[in-house]
Short mmCIF file of C-alpha atoms in Angstrom, two decimals:
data_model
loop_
_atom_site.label_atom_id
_atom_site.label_comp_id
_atom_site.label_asym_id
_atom_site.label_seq_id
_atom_site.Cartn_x
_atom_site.Cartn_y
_atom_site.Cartn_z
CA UNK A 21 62.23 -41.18 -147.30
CA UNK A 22 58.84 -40.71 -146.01
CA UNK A 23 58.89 -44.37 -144.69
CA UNK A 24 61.46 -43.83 -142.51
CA UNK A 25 59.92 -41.09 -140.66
CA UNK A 26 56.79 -43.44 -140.38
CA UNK A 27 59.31 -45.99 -139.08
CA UNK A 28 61.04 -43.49 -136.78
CA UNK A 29 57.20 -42.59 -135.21
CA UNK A 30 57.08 -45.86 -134.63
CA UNK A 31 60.24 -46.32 -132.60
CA UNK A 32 59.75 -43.42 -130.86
CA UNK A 33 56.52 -44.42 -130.08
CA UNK A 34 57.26 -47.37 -129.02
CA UNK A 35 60.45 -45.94 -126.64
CA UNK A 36 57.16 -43.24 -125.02
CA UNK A 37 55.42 -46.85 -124.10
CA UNK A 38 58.31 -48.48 -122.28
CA UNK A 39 58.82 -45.38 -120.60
CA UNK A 40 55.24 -45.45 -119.24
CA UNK A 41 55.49 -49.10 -118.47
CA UNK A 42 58.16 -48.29 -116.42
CA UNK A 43 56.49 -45.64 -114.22
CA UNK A 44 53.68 -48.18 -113.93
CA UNK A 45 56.17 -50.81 -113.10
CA UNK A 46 57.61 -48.80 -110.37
CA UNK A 47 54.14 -47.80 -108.68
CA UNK A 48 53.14 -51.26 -109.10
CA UNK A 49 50.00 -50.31 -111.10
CA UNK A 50 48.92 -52.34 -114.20
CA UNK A 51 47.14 -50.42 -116.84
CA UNK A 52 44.41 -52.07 -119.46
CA UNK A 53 43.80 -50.49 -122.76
CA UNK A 54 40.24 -50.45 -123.60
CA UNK A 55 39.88 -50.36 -127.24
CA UNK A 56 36.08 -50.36 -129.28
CA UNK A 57 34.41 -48.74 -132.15
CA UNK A 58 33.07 -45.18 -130.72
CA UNK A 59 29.30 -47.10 -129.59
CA UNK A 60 30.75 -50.20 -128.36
CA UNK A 61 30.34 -48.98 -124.85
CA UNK A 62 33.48 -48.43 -123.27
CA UNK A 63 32.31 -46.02 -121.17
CA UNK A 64 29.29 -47.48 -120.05
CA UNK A 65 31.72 -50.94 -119.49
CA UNK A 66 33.55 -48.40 -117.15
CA UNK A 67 30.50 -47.41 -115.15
CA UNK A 68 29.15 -50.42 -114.74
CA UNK A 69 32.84 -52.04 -113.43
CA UNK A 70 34.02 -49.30 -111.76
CA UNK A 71 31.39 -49.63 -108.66
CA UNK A 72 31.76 -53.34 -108.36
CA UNK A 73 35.56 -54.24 -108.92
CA UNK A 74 36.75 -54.40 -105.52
CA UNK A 75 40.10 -53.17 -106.48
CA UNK A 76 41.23 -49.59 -106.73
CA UNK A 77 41.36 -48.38 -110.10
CA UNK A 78 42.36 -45.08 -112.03
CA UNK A 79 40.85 -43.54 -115.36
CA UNK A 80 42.51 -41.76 -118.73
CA UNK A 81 40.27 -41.12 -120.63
CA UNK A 82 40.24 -40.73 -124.51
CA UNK A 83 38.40 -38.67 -126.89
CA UNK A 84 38.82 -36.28 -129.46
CA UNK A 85 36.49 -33.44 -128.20
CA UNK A 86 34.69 -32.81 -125.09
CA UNK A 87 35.15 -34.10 -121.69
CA UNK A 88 31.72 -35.72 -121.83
CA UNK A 89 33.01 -39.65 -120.86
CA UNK A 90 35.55 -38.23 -118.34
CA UNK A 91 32.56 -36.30 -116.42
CA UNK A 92 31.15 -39.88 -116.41
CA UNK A 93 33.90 -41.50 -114.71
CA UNK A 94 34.07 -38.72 -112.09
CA UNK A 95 30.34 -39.12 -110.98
CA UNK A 96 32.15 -42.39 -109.95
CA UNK A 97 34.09 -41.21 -107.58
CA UNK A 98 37.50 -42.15 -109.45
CA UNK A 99 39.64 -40.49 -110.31
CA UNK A 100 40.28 -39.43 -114.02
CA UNK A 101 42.42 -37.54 -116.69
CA UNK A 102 40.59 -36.66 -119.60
CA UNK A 103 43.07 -36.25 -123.09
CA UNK A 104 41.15 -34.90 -125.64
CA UNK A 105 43.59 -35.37 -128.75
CA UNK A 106 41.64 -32.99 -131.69
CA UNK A 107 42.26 -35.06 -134.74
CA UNK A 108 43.87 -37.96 -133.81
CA UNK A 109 42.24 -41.45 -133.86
CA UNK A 110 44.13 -43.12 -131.36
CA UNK A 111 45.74 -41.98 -128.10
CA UNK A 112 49.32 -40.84 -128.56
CA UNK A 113 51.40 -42.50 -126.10
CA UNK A 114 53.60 -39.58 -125.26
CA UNK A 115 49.73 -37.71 -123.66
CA UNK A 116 49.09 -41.10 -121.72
CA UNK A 117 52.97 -40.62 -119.98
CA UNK A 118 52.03 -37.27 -119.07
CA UNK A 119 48.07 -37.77 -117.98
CA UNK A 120 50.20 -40.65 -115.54
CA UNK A 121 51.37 -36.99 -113.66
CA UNK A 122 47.84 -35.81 -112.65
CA UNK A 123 46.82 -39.61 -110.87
CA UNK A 124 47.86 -40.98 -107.71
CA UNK A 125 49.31 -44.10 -108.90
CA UNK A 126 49.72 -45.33 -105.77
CA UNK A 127 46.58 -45.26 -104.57
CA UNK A 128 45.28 -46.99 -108.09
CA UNK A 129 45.99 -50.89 -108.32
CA UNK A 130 44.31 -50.56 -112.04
CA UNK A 131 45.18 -47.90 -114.97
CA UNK A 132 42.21 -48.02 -116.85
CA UNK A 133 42.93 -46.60 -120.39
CA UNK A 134 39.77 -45.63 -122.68
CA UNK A 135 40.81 -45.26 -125.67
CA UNK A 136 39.54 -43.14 -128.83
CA UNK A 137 36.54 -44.96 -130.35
CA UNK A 138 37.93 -46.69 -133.47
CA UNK A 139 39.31 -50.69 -133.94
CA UNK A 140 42.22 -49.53 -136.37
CA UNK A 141 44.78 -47.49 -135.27
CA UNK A 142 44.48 -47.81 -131.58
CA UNK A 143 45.08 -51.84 -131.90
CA UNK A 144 49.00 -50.68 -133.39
CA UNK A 145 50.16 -48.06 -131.26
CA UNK A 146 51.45 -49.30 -127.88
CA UNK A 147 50.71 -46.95 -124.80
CA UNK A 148 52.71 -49.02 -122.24
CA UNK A 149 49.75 -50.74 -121.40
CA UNK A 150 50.10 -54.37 -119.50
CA UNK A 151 46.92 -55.78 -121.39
CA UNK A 152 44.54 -54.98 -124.44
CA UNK A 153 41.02 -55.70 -124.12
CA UNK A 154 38.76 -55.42 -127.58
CA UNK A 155 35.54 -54.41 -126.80
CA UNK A 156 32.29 -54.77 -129.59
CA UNK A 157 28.98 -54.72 -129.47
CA UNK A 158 26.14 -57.21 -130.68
CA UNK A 159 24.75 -54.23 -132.67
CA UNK A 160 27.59 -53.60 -134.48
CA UNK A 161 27.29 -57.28 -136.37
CA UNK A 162 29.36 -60.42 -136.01
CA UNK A 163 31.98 -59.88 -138.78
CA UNK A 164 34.35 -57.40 -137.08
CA UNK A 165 37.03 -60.03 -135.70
CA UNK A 166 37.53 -61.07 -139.14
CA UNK A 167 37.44 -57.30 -140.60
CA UNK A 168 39.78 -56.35 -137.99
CA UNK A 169 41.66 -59.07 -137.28
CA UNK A 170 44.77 -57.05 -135.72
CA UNK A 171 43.04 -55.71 -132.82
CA UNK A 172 41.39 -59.00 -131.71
CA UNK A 173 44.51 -60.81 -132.61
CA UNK A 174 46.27 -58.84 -130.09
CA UNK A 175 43.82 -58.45 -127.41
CA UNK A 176 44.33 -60.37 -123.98
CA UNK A 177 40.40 -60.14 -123.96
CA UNK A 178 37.64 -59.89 -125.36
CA UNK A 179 34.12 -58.13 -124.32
CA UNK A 180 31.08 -58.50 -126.15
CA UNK A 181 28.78 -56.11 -124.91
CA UNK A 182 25.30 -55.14 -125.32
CA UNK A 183 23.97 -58.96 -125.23
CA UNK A 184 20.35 -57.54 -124.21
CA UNK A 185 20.12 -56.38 -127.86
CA UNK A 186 20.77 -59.99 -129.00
CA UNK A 187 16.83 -60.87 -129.73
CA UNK A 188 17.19 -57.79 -131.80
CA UNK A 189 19.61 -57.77 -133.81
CA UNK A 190 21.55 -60.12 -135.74
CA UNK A 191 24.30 -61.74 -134.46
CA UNK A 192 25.79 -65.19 -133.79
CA UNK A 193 28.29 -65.87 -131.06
CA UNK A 194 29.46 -68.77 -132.87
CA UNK A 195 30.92 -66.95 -135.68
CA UNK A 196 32.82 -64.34 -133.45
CA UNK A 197 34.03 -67.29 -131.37
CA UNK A 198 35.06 -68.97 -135.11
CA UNK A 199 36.63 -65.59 -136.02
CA UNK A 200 38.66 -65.40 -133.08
CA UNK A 201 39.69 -69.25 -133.42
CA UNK A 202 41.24 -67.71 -137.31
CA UNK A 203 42.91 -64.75 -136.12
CA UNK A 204 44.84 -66.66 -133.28
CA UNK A 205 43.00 -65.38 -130.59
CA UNK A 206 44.00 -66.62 -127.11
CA UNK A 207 41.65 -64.15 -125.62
CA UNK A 208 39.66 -64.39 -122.48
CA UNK A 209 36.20 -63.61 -123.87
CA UNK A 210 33.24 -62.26 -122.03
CA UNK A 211 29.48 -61.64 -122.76
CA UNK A 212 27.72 -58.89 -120.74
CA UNK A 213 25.29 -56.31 -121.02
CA UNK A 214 26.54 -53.22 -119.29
CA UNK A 215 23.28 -51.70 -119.27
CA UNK A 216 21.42 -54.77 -117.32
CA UNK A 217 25.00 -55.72 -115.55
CA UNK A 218 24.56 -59.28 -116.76
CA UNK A 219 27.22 -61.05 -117.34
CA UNK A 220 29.90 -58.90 -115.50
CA UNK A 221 31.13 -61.41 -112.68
CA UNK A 222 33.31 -63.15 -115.05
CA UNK A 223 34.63 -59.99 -116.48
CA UNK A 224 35.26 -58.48 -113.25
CA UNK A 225 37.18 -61.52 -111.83
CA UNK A 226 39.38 -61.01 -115.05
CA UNK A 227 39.89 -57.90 -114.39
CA UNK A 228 40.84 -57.83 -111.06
CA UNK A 229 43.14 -60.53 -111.11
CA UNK A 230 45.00 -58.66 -113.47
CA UNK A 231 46.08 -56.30 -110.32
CA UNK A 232 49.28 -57.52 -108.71
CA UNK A 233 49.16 -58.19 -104.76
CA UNK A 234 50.42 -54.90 -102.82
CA UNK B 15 60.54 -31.02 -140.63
CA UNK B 16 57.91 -33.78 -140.20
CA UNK B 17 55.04 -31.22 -140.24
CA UNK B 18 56.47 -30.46 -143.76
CA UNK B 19 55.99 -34.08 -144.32
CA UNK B 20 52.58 -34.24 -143.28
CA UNK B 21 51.38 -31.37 -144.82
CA UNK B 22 52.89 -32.88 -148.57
CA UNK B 23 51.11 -36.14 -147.55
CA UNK B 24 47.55 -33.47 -147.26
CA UNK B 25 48.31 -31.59 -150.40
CA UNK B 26 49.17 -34.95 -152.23
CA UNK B 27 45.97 -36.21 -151.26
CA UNK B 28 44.00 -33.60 -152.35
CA UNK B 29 46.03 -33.53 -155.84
CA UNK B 30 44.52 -36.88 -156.02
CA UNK B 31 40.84 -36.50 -154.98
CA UNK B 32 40.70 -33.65 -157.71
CA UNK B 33 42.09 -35.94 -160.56
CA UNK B 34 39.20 -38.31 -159.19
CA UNK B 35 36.49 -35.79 -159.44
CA UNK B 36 37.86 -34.62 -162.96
CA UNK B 37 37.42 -38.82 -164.27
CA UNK B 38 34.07 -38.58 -162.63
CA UNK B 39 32.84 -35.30 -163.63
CA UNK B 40 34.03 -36.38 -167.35
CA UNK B 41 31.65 -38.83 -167.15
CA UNK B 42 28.81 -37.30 -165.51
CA UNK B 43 28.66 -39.90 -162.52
CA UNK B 44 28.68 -37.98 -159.16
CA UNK B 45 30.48 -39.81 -156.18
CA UNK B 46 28.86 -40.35 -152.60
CA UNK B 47 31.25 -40.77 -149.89
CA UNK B 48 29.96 -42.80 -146.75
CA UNK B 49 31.39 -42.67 -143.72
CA UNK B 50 30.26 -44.23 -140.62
CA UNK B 51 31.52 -46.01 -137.34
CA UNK B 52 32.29 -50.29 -137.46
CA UNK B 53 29.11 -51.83 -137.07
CA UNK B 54 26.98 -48.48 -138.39
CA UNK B 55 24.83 -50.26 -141.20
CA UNK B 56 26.70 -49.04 -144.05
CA UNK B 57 26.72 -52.08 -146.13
CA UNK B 58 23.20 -52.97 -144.64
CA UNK B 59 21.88 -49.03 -146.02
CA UNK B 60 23.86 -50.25 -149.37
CA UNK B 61 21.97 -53.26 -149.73
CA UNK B 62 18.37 -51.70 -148.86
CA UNK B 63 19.06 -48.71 -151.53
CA UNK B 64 20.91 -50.06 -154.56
CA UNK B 65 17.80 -52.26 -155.44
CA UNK B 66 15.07 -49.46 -154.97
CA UNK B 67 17.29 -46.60 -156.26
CA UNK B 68 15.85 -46.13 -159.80
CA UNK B 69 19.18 -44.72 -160.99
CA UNK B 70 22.44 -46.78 -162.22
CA UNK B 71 25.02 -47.31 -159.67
CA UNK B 72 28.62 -48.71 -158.89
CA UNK B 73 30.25 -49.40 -155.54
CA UNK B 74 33.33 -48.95 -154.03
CA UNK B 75 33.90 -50.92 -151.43
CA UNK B 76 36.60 -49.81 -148.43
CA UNK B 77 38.18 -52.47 -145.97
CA UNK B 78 40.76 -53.66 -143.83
CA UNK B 79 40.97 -56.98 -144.94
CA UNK B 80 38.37 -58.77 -146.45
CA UNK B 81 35.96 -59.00 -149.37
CA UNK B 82 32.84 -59.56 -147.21
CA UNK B 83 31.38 -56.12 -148.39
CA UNK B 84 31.69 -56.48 -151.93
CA UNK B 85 30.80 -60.14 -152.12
CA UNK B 86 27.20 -58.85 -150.28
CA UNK B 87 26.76 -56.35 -153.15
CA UNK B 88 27.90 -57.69 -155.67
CA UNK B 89 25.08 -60.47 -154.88
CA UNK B 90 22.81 -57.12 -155.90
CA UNK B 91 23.79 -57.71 -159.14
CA UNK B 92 25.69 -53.80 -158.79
CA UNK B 93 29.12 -53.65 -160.10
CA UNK B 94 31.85 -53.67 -157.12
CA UNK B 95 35.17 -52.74 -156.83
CA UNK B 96 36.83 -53.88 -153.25
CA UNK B 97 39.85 -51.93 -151.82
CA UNK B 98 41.26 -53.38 -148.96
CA UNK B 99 43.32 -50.85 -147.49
CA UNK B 100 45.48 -53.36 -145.14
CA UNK B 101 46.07 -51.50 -141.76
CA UNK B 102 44.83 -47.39 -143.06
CA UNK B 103 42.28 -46.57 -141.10
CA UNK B 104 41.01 -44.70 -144.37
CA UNK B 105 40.33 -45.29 -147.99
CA UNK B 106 43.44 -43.50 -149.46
CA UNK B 107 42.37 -41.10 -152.47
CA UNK B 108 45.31 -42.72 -154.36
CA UNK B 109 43.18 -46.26 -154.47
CA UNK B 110 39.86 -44.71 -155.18
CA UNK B 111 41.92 -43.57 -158.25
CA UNK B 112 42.45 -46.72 -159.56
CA UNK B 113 39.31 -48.15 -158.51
CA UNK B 114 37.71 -46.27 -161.06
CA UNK B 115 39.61 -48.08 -163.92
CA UNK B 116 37.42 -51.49 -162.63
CA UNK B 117 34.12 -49.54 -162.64
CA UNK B 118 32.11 -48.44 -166.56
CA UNK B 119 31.65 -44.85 -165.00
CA UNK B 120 29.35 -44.30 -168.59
CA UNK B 121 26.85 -46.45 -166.81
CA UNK B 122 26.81 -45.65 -163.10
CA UNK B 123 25.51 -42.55 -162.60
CA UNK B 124 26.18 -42.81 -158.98
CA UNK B 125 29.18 -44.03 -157.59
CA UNK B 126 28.73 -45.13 -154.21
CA UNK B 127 31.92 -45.17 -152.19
CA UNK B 128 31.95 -47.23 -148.42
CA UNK B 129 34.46 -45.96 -146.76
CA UNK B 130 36.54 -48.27 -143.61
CA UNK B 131 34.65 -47.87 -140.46
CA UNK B 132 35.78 -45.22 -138.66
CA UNK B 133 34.76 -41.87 -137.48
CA UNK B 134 37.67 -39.83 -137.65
CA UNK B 135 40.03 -39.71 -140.18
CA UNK B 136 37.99 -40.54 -143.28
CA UNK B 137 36.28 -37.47 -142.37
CA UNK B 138 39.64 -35.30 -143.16
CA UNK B 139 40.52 -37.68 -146.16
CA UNK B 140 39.22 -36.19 -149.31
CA UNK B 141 38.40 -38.57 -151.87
CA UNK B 142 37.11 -36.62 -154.75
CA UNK B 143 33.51 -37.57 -153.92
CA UNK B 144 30.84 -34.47 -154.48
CA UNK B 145 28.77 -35.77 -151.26
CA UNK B 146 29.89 -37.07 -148.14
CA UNK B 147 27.20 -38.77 -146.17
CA UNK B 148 27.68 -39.54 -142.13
CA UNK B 149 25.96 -42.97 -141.47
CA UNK B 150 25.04 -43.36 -136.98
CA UNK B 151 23.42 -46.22 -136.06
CA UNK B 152 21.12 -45.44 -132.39
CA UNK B 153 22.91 -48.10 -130.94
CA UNK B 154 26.52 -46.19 -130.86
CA UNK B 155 24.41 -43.64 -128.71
CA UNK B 156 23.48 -39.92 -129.25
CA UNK B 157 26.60 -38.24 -128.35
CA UNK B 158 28.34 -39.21 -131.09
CA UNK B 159 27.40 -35.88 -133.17
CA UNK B 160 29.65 -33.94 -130.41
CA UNK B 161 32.37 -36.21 -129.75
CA UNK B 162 33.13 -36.26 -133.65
CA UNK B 163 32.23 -32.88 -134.51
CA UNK B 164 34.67 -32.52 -137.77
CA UNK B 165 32.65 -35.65 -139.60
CA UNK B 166 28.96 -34.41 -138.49
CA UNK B 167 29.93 -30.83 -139.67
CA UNK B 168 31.19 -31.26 -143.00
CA UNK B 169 28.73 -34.42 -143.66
CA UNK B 170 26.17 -33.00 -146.75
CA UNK B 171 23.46 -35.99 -145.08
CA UNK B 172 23.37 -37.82 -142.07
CA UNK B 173 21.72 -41.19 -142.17
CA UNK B 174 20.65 -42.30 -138.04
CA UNK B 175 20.27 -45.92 -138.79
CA UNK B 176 18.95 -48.67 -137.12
CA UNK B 177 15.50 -46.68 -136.28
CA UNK B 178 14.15 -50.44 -134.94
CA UNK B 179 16.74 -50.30 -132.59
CA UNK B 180 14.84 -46.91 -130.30
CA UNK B 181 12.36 -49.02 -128.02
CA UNK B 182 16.19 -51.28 -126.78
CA UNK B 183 18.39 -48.64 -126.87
CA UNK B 184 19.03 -45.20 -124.89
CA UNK B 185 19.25 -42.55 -127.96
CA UNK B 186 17.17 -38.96 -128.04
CA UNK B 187 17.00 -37.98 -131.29
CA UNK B 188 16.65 -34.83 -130.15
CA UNK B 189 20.02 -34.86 -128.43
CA UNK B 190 21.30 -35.76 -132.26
CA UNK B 191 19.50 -32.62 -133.44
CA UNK B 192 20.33 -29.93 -131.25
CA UNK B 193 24.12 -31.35 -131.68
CA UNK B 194 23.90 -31.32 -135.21
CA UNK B 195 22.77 -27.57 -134.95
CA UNK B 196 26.27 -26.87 -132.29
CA UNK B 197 28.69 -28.15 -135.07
CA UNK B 198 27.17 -26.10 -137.59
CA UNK B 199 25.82 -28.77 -139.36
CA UNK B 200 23.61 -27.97 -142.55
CA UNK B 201 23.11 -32.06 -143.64
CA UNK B 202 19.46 -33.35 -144.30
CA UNK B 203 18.91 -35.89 -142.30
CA UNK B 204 17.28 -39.73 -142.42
CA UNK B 205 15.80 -41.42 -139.64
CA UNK B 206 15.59 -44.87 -141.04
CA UNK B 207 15.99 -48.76 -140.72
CA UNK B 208 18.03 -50.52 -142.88
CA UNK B 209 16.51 -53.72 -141.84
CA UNK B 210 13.03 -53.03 -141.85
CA UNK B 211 13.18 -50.44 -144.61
CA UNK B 212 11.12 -47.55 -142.56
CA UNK B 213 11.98 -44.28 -143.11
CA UNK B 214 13.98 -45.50 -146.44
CA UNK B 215 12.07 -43.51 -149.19
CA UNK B 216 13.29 -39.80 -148.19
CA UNK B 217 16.68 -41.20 -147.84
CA UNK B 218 16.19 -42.62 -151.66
CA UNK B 219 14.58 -39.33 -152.93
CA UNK B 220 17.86 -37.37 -151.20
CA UNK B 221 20.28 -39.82 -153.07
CA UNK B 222 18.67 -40.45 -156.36
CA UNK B 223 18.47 -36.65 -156.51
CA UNK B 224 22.22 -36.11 -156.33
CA UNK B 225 22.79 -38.07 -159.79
CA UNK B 226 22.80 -35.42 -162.70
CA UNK B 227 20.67 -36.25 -165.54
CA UNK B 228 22.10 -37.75 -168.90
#
């Protein structure tokens, strides 16, 4: 009994995506779900990308409280819907179909979709998005591809941020890049330091050939 | 109709954490519920306090997948239980349950309970624990008190981890303060380093404290 309304969130769930993917579709945007512990740096990511992708881009923005990351964005320049979803650890997909209403999706080549900082249940519930990119930290310790294998299993890429803390802390590449290799990764994987912007070439091509041609 | 659902899940749950305390409190061992972000230092704190503790303790450790955790302390020589919790983004009370059958509660005064990394819902998730202690590392940054208010405010100690971190990372600890005061927080709270073991003995005095005497 209680399964099948777990199962029936799921469907219905997954009909909300489809439904955004389809909006998206129609504008010709492609959206990118951002997903990292809270830390990891999504928003910083954002900041640092934002300025320098040469493609125009949209924000939604996810957090459970305060509007903190959104005001971020907007010092940017670009435009953003903050969703602030109280409890929930994930973005609901039915609040990212209705923050589509408050952008101009056809001004925005690229929906860029912070999620809510945790590596669980974001990885399983699908917002429509065309492509999931994982994003960890070096301080967080090289053993979360294998402790969360979904997420990086799914993802279309992968960012390793922070990579001016690497004489720091400890960390080796070659075991994330191992991990990845287990959990059937075919992810694009980039490290870059958000803070000291090295790194972010790569990244950025990534992600702007990920817009289609308008 | 699914409210009802959820709200029998909730009451089930807390059904459960009391039969937990009662099989604790029966045997004078007081549980210690941390919860922390991926990537926090929880297992790192675990392994710099169980050997300078001075008071008997067991482990329970929460995962994904995995038995990385408990293989690093059982190498402590500390009895371990592992749950691996599959996709919850939460040790369920129900499991903690059980994993008291695998632990000698008569000698652990302590009980020492990792929960998965995540902010949010193990927060909301009672377990049965008598403590619940919030674990922030300075590299997730020093907004993190605000943007998970329901954790920080119901936390009875917060441990800011990763002190040797400060000089590579931006993080006021002040920020982290005057936060702590806005949710209402009433938590001691340890500036420390795992790694390098400053700021550890306050932490141990706090902990070692919480054990009742025999």
């Amino acid at each position: 009994m209680e399964i099948r309304v777990v199962e029936n969130l799921l469907r219905a769930n997954e009909a909300v995506a489809m439904q955004t993917r389809a909006v998206l579709d129609a504008a010709g945007a492609v959206a990118v779900n951002l997903i990292g512990s809270a830390g990891a740096g999504k928003t910083a990511l954002l900041e640092a990308t934002l300025p320098r992708l040469g493609v125009s881009a949209a924000v939604i923005e996810g957090d459970l409280q305060t509007t903190r990351d959104a005001e971020r964005i907007g010092r940017l320049g670009t435009p953003v819907v903050q969703i602030t979803t109280g409890k929930s650890c994930h973005l609901p997909p039915q609040l990212v179909l209705r923050a589509l209403d408050g952008l101009d999706l056809r001004s925005a080549r690229l929906v860029l979709i912070e999620n809510v900082g945790n590596l669980i249940c974001p990885a399983e519930i699908p917002l429509g998005e065309h492509f999931k990119v994982a994003v960890l930290s070096t301080a967080e310790g090289d053993d979360k591809v294998a402790k969360y294998p979904m997420l990086f299993h799914l993802a279309d890429a992968v960012v390793i941020n922070k990579i001016d803390l690497l004489p720091h802390v400890t960390f080796s590449m070659d075991r994330v890049r191992d991990d990845l290799r287990q959990v059937g990764s075919k992810a694009s994987v980039f490290e870059l330091s958000a803070k000291t912007g090295a790194g972010l070439e790569a990244w950025l091509d990534w992600l702007s050939g990920r817009a289609r041609p308008r």
